[in-house]
PDB file of C-alpha atoms in Angstrom:
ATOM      1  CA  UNK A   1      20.499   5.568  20.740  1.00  0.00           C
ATOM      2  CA  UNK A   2      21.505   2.620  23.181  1.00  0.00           C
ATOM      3  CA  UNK A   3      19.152   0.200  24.822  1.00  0.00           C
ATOM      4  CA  UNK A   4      19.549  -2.662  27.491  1.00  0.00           C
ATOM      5  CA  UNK A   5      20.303  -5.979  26.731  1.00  0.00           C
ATOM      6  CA  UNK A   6      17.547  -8.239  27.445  1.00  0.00           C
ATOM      7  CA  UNK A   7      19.520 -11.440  26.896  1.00  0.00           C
ATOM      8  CA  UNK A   8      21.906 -10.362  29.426  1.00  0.00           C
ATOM      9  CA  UNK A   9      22.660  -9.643  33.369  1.00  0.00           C
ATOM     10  CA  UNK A  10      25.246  -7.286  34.786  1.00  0.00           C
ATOM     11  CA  UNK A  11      26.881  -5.965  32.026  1.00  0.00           C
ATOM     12  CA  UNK A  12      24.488  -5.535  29.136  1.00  0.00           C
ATOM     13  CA  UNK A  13      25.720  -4.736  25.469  1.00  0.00           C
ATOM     14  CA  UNK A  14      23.711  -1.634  23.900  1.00  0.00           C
ATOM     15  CA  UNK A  15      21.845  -1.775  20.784  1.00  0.00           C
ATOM     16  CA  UNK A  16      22.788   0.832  18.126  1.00  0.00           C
ATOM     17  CA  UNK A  17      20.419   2.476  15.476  1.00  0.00           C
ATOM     18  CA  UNK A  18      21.865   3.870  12.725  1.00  0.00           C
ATOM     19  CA  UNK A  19      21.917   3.911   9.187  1.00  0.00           C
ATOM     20  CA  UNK A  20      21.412   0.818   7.098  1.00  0.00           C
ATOM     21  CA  UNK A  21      24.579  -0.161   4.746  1.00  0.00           C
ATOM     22  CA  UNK A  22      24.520  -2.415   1.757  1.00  0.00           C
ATOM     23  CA  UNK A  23      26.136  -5.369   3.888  1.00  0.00           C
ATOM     24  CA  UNK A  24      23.176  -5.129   6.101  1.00  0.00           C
ATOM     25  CA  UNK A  25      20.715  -5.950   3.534  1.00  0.00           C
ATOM     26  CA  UNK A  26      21.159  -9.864   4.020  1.00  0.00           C
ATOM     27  CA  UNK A  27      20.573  -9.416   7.733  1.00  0.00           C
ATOM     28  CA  UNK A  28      17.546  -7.405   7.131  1.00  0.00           C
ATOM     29  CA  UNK A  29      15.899 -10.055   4.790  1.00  0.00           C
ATOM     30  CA  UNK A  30      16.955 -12.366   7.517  1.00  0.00           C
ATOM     31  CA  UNK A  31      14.635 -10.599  10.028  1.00  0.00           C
ATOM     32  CA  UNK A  32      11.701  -9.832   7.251  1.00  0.00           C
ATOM     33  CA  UNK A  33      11.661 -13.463   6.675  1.00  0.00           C
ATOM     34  CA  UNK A  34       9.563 -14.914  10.199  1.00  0.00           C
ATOM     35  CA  UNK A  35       6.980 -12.021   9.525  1.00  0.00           C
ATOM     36  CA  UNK A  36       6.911 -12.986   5.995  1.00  0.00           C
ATOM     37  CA  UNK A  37       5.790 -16.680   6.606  1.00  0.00           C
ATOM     38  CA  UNK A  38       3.397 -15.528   9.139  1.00  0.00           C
ATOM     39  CA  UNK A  39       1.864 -13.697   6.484  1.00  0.00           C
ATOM     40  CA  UNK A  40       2.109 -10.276   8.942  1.00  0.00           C
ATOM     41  CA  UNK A  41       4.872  -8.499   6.212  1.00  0.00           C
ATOM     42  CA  UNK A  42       4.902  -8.784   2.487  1.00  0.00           C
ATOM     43  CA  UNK A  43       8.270 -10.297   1.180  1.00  0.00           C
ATOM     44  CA  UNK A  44      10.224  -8.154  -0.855  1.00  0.00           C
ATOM     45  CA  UNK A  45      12.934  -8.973  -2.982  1.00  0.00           C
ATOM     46  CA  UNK A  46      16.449  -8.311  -2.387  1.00  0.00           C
ATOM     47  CA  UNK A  47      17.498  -6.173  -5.192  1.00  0.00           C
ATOM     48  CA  UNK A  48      14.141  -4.216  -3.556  1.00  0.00           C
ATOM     49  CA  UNK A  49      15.947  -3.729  -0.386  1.00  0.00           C
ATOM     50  CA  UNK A  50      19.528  -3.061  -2.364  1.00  0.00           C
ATOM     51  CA  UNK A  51      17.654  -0.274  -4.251  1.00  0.00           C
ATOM     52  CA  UNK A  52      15.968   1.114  -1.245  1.00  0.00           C
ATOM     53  CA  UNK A  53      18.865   0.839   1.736  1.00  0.00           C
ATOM     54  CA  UNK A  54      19.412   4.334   1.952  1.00  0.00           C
ATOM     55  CA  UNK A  55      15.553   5.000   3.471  1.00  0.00           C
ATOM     56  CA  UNK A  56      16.577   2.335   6.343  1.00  0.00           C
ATOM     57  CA  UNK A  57      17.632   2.725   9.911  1.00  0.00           C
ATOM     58  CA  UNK A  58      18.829  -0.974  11.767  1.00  0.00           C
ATOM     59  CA  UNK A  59      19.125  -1.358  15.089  1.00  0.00           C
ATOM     60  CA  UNK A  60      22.060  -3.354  16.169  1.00  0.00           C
ATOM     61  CA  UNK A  61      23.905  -4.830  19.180  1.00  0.00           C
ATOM     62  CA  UNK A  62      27.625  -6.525  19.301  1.00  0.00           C
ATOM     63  CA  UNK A  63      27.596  -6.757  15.409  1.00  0.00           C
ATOM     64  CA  UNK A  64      24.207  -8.891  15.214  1.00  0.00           C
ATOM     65  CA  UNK A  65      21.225  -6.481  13.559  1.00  0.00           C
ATOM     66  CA  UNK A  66      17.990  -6.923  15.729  1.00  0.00           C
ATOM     67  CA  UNK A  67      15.907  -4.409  14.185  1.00  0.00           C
ATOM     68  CA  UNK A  68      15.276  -2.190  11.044  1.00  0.00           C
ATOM     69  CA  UNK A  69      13.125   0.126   9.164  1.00  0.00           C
ATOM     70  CA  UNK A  70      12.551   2.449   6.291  1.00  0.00           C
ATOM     71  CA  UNK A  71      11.497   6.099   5.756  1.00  0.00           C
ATOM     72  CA  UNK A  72       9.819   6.477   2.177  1.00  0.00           C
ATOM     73  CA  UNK A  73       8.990   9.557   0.460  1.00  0.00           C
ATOM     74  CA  UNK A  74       5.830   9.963  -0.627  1.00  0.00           C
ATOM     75  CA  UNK A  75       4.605  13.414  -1.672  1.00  0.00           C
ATOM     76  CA  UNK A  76       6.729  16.872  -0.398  1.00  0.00           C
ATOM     77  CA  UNK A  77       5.095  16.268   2.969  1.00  0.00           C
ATOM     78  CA  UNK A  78       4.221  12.995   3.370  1.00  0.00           C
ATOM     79  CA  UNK A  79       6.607   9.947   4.017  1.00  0.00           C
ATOM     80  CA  UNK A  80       5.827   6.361   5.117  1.00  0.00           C
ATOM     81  CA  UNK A  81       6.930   4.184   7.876  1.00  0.00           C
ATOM     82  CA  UNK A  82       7.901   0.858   6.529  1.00  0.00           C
ATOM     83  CA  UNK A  83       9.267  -2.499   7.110  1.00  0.00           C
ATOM     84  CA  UNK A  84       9.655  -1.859  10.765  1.00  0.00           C
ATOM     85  CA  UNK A  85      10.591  -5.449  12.610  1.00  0.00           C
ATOM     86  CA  UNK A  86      12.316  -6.190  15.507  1.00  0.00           C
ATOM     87  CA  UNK A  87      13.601  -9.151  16.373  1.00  0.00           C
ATOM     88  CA  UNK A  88      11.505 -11.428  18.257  1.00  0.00           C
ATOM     89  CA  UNK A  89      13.675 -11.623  21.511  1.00  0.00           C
ATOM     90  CA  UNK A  90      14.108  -7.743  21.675  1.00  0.00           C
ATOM     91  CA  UNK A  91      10.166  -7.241  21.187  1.00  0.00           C
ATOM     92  CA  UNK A  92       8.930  -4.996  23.804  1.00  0.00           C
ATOM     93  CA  UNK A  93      12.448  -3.380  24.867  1.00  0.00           C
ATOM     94  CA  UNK A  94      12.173  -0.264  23.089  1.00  0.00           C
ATOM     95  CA  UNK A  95      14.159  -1.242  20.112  1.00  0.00           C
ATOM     96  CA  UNK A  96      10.531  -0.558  17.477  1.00  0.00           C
ATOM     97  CA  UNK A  97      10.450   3.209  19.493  1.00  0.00           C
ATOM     98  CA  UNK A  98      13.956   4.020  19.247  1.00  0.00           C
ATOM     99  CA  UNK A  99      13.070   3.011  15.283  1.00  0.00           C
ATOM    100  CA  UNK A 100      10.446   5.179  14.800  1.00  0.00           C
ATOM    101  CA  UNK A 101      12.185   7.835  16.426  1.00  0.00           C
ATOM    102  CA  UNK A 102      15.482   7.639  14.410  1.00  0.00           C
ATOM    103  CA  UNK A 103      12.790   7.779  11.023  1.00  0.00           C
ATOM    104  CA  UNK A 104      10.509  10.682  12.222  1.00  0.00           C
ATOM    105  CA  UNK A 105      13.825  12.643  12.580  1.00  0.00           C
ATOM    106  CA  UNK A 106      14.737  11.832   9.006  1.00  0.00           C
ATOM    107  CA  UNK A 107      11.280  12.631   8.013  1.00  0.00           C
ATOM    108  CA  UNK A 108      11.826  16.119  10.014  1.00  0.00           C
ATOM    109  CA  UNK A 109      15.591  16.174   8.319  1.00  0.00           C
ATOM    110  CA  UNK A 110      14.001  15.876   4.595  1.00  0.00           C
ATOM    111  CA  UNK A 111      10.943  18.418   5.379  1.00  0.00           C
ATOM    112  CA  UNK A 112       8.638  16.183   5.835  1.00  0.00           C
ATOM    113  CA  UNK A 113       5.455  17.221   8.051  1.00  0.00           C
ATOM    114  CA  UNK A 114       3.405  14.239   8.149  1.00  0.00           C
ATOM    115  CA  UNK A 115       3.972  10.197   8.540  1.00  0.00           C
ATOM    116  CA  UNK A 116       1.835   7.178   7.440  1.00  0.00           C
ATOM    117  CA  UNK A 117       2.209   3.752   8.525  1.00  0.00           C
ATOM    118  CA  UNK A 118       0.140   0.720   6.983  1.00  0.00           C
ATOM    119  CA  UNK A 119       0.237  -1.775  10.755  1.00  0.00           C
ATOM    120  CA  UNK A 120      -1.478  -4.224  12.592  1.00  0.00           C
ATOM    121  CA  UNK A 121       0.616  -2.748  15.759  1.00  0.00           C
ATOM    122  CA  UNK A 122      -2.099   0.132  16.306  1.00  0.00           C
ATOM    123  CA  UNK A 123      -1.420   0.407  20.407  1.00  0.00           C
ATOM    124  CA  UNK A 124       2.117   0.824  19.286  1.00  0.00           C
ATOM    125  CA  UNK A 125       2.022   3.565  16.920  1.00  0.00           C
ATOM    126  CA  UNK A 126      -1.163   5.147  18.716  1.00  0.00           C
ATOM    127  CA  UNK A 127       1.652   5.450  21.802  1.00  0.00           C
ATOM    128  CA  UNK A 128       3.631   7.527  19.057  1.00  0.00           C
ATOM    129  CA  UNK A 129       1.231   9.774  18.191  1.00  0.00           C
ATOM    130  CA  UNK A 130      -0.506   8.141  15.094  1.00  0.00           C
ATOM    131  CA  UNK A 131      -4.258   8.356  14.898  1.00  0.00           C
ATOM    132  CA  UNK A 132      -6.294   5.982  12.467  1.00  0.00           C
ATOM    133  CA  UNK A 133      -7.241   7.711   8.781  1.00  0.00           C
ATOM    134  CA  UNK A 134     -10.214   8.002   6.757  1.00  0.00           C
ATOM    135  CA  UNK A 135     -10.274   7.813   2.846  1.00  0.00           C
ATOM    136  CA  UNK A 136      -9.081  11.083   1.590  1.00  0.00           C
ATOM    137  CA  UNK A 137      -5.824  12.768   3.669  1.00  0.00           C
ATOM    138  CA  UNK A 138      -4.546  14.365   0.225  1.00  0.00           C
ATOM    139  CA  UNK A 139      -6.080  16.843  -2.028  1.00  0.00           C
ATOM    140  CA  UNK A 140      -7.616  16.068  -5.123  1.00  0.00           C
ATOM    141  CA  UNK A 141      -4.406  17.190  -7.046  1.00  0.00           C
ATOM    142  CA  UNK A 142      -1.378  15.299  -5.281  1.00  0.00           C
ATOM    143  CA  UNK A 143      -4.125  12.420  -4.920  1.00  0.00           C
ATOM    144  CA  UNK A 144      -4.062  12.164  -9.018  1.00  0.00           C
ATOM    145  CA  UNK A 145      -0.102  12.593  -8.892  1.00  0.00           C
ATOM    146  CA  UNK A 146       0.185   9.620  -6.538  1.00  0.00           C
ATOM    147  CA  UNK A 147      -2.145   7.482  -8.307  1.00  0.00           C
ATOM    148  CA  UNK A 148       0.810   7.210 -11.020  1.00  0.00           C
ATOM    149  CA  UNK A 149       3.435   6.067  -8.710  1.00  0.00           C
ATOM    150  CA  UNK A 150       4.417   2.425  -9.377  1.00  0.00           C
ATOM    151  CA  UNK A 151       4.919   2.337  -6.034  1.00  0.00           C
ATOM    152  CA  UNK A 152       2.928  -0.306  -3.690  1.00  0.00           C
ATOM    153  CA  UNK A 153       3.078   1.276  -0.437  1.00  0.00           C
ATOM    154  CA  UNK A 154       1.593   4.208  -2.473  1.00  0.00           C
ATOM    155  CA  UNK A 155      -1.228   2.512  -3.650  1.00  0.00           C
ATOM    156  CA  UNK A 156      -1.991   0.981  -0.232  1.00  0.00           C
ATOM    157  CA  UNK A 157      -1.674   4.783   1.149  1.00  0.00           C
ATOM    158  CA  UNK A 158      -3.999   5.708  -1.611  1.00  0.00           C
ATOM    159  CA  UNK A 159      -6.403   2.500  -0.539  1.00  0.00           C
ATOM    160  CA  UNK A 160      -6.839   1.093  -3.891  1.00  0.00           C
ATOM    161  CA  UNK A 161      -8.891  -1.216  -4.879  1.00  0.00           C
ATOM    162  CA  UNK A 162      -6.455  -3.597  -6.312  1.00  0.00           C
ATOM    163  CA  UNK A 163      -4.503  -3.265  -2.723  1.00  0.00           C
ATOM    164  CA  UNK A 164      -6.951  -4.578  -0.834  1.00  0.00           C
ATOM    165  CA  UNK A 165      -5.686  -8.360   0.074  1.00  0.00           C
ATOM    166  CA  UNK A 166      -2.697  -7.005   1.033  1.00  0.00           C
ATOM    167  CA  UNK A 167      -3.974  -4.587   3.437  1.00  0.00           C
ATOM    168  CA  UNK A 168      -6.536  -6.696   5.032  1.00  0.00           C
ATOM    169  CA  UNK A 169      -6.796  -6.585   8.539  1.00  0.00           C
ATOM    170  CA  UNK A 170      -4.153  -3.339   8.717  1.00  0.00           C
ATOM    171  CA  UNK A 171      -5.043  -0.037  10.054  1.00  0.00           C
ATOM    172  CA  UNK A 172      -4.123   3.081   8.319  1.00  0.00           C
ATOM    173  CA  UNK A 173      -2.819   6.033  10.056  1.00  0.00           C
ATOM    174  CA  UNK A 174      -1.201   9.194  10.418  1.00  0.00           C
ATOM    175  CA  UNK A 175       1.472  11.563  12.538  1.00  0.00           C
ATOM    176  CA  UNK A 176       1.670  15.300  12.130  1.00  0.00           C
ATOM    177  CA  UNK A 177       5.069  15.770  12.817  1.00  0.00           C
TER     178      UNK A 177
END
């Protein structure tokens, strides 16, 4: 997927998304890193993002990554949308979309039929066909399966308890796929 240059005039260079590569894990803390100190995404470690490279997508343009984000499996139907940034100069050029799209064919790819995203960017996944969740989306059996998952992103799927302060503010919600 290509996308127009913001930056430039005439003869604009096209962004890229494709899969993420262990040399692009420095450039995706890079762009975690703003969000992080405005308290909008949680940090995450790098031997997190190391361990986890193969669920992300970047989106790049002439060698410089300007966007990124990961598909994780949660359940045999049910993935989450995660650690989706885009740079701030190539906000609102259809580099988060062409993101989204690139994971919800993964998700398709792996079997998945639904996709959750934890976000304060509602409008933005609403326009993607996410709708705002309730408490229970899972039945009683895969919900006490995925209550042993070490996972965070499980737990705030879940809506835990202990989650809580790190959700605050967020919207839940949900794409049949």
């Amino acid at each position: 997927m290509t996308l127009a240059d913001p930056a430039e005039g005439a003869n604009p260079s096209r962004p890229v998304v494709r899969p993420a590569r262990t040399s692009d894990v420095r450039g995706i803390l890079a762009l975690l890193e703003p969000w992080v100190q405005r308290r909008i995404l949680l940090g995450k470690e790098i031997v997190t993002l190391y361990e986890s490279v193969q669920e992300f997508v970047v989106a790049e343009v002439d060698g410089e990554l300007i966007g990124c984000g990961a598909l994780h499996v949660m359940w045999e139907d049910l993935g989450e949308i995660r650690t989706l940034i885009v740079a701030e100069n190539w906000l609102h050029h259809g580099v988060g979309g062409a993101i989204v799209t690139q994971l919800e064919a993964r998700g398709i790819e792996l079997g998945l039929s639904r996709l959750f995203c934890l976000t304060f960017e509602v409008d933005f996944f609403r326009r993607r066909g996410f709708a705002p969740i309730g408490e229970q989306v899972v039945d009683p059996d895969v919900y006490s399966q995925l209550l042993r998952s070490p996972d965070e992103g499980v737990a705030e799927f879940l809506d835990l308890a202990h989650v809580k302060p790190n959700t605050l503010g967020n919207t839940r919600m949900l794409k049949n796929l």
